[in-house]
PDB file of C-alpha atoms in Angstrom:
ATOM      1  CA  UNK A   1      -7.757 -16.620   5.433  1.00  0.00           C
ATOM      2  CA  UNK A   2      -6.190 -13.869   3.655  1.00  0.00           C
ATOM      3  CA  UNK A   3      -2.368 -13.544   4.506  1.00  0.00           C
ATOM      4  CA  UNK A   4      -0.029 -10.305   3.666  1.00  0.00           C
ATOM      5  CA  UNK A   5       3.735 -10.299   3.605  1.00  0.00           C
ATOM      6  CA  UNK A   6       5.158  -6.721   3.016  1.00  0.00           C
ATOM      7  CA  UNK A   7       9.008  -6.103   2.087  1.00  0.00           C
ATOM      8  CA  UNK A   8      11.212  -3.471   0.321  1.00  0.00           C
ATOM      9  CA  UNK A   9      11.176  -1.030   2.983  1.00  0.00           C
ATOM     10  CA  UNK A  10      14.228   0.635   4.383  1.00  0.00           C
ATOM     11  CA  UNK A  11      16.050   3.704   4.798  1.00  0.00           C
ATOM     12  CA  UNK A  12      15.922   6.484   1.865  1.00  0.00           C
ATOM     13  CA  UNK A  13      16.805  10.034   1.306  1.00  0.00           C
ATOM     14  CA  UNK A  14      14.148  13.062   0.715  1.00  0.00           C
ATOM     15  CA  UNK A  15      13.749  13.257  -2.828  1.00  0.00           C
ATOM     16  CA  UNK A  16      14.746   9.465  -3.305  1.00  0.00           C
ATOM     17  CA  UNK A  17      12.617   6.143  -4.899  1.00  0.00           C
ATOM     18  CA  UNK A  18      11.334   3.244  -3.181  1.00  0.00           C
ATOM     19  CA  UNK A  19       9.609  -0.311  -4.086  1.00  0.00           C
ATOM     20  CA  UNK A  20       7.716  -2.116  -1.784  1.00  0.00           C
ATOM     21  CA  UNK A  21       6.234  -4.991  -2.257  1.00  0.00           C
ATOM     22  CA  UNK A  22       3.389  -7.469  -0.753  1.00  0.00           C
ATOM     23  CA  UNK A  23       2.791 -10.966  -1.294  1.00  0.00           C
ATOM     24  CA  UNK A  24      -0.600 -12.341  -1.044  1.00  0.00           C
ATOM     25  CA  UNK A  25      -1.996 -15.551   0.233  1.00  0.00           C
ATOM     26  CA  UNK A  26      -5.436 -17.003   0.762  1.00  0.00           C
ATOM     27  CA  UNK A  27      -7.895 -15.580  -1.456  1.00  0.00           C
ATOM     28  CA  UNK A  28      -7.746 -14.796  -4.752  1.00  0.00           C
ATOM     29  CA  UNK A  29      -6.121 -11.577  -5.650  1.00  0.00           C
ATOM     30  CA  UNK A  30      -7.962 -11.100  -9.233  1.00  0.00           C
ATOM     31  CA  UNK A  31     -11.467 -10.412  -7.200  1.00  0.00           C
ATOM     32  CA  UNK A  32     -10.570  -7.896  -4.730  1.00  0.00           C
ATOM     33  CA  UNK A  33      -9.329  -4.754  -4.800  1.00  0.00           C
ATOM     34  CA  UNK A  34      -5.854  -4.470  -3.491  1.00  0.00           C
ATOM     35  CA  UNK A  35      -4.046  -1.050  -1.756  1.00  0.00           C
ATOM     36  CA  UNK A  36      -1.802   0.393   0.533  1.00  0.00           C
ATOM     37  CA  UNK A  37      -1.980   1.602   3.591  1.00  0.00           C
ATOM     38  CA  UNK A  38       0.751   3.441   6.231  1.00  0.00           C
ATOM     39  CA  UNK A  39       0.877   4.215  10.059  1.00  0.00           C
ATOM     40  CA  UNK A  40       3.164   7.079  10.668  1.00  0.00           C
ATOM     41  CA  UNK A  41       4.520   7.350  14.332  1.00  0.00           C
ATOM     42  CA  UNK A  42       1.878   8.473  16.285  1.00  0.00           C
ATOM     43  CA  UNK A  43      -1.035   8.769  14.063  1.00  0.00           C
ATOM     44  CA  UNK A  44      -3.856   6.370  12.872  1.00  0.00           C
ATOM     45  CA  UNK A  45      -3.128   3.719  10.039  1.00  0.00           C
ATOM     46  CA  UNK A  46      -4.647   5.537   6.650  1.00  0.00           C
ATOM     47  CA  UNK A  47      -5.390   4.626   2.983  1.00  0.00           C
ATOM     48  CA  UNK A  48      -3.147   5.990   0.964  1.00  0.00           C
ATOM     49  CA  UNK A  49      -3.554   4.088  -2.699  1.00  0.00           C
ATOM     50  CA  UNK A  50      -5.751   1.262  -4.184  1.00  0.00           C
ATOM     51  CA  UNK A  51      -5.800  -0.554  -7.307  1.00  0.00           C
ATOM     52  CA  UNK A  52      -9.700  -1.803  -8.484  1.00  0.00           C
ATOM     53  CA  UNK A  53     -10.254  -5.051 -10.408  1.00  0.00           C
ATOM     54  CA  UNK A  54     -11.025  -3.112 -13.742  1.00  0.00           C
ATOM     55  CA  UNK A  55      -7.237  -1.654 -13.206  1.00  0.00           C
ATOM     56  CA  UNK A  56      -8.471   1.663 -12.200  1.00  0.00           C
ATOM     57  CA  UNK A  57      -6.289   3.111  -9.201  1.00  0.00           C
ATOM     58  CA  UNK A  58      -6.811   5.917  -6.365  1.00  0.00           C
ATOM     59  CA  UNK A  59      -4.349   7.673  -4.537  1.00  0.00           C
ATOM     60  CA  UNK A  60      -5.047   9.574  -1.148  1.00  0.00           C
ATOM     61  CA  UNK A  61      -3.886  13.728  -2.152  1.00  0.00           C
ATOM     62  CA  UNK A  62      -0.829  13.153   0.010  1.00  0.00           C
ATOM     63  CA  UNK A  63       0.773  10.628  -2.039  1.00  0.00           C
ATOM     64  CA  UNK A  64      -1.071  11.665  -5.670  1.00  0.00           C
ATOM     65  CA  UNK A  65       1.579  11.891  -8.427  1.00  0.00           C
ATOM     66  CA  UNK A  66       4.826  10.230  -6.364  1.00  0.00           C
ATOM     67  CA  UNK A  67       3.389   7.099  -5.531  1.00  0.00           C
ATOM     68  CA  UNK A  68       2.086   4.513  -8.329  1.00  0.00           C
ATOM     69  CA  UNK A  69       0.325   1.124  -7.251  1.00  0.00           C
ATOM     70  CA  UNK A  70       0.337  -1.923  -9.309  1.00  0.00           C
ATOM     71  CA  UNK A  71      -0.502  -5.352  -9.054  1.00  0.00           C
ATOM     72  CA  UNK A  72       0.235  -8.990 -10.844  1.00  0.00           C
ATOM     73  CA  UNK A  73      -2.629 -11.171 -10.243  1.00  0.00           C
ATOM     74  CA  UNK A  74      -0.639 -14.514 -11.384  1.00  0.00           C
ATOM     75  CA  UNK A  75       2.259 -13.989  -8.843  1.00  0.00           C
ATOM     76  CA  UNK A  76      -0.385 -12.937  -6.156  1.00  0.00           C
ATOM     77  CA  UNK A  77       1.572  -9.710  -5.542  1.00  0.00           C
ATOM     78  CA  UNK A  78       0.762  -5.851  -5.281  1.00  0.00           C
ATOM     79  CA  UNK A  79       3.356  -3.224  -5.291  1.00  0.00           C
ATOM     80  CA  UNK A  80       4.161   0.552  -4.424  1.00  0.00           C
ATOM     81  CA  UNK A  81       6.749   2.465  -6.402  1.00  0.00           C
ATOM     82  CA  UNK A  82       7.353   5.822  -3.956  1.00  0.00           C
ATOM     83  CA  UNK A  83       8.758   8.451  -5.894  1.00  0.00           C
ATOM     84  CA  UNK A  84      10.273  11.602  -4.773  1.00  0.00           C
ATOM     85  CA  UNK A  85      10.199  10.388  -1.151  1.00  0.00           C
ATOM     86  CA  UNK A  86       9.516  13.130   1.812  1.00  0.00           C
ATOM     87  CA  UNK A  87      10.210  13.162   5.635  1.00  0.00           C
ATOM     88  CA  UNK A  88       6.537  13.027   6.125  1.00  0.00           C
ATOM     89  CA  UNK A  89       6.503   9.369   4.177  1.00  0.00           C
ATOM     90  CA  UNK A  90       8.200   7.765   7.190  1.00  0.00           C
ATOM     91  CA  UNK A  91       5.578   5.436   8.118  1.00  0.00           C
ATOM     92  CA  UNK A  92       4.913   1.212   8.332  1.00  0.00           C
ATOM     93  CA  UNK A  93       3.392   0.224   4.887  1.00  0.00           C
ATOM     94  CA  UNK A  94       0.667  -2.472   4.910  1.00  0.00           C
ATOM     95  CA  UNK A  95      -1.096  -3.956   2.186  1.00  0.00           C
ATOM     96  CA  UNK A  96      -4.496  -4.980   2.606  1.00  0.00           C
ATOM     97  CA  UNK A  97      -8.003  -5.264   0.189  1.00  0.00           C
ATOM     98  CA  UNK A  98      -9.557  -2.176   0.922  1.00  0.00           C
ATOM     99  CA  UNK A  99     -13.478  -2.700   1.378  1.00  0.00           C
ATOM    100  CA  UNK A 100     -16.031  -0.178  -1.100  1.00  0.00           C
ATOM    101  CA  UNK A 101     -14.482   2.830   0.992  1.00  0.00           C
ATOM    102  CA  UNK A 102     -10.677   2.251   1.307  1.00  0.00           C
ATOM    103  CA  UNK A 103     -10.359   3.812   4.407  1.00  0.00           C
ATOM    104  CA  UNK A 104     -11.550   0.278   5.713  1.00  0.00           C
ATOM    105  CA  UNK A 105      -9.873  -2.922   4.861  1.00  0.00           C
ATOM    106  CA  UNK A 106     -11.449  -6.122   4.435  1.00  0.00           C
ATOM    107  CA  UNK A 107      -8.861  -8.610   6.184  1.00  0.00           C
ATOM    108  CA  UNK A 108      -6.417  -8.882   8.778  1.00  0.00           C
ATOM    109  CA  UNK A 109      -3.148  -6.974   9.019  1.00  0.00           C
ATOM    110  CA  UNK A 110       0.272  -8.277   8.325  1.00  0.00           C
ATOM    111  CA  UNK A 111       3.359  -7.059  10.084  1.00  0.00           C
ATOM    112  CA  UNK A 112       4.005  -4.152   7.475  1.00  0.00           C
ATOM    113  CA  UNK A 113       7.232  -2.662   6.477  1.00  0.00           C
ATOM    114  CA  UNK A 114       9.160   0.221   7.973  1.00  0.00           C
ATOM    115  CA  UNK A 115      10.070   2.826   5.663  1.00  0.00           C
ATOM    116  CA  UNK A 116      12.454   6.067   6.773  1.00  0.00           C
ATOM    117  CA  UNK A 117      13.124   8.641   4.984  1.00  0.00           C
ATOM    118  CA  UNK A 118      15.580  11.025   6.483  1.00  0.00           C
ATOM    119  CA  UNK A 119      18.892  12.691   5.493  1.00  0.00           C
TER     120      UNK A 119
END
């Protein structure tokens, strides 16, 4: 069973940069597609990037152009550089394989990792 491990999060400034990352166990990484997904306080969890098998990635409009996905199949692990972070990126960040739609995810959640941005 697939297994996700999140980390990197923490406390950053508007305007500041961010890595997270997420180690994968399980299942092999190189067949699935692999993304990100965040739960802001007090709204639904939502799909906010994916990376495809061919290497072809998709970013939800809110996080287009400041967020870049990217994956290493060997090491098992996907990441999320976060750009010119903004209040509204406050949020837990999961990993997960996103099905054919992203919106839905294929396997179980892990615990995700906070990230804050605030002045």
């Amino acid at each position: 069973q697939a297994q996700f491990v999140e980390s990197g999060g923490g406390l950053a400034q508007p305007g500041g940069s961010m890595t997270l990352s997420c180690k994968v166990s399980g299942i092999n990484v190189s067949i699935y597609r692999m993304g990100w997904y965040r739960q802001a306080p007090g709204k639904e969890r939502e799909w906010i990037a994916q990376s495809r098998m061919n290497g072809i990635t998709d970013y939800s409009d809110s996080v287009k152009g400041r967020f870049t996905i990217s994956r290493d199949n060997g090491r098992k692990t996907v990441y999320l550089m976060m750009n010119d972070l903004k209040s509204d990126d406050t949020a837990v960040y999961y990993c997960n394989a996103p099905a054919r739609d992203p919106h839905s995810a294929l396997m179980p959640w892990g615990q995700g990792t906070q990230v804050t941005v605030s002045s």
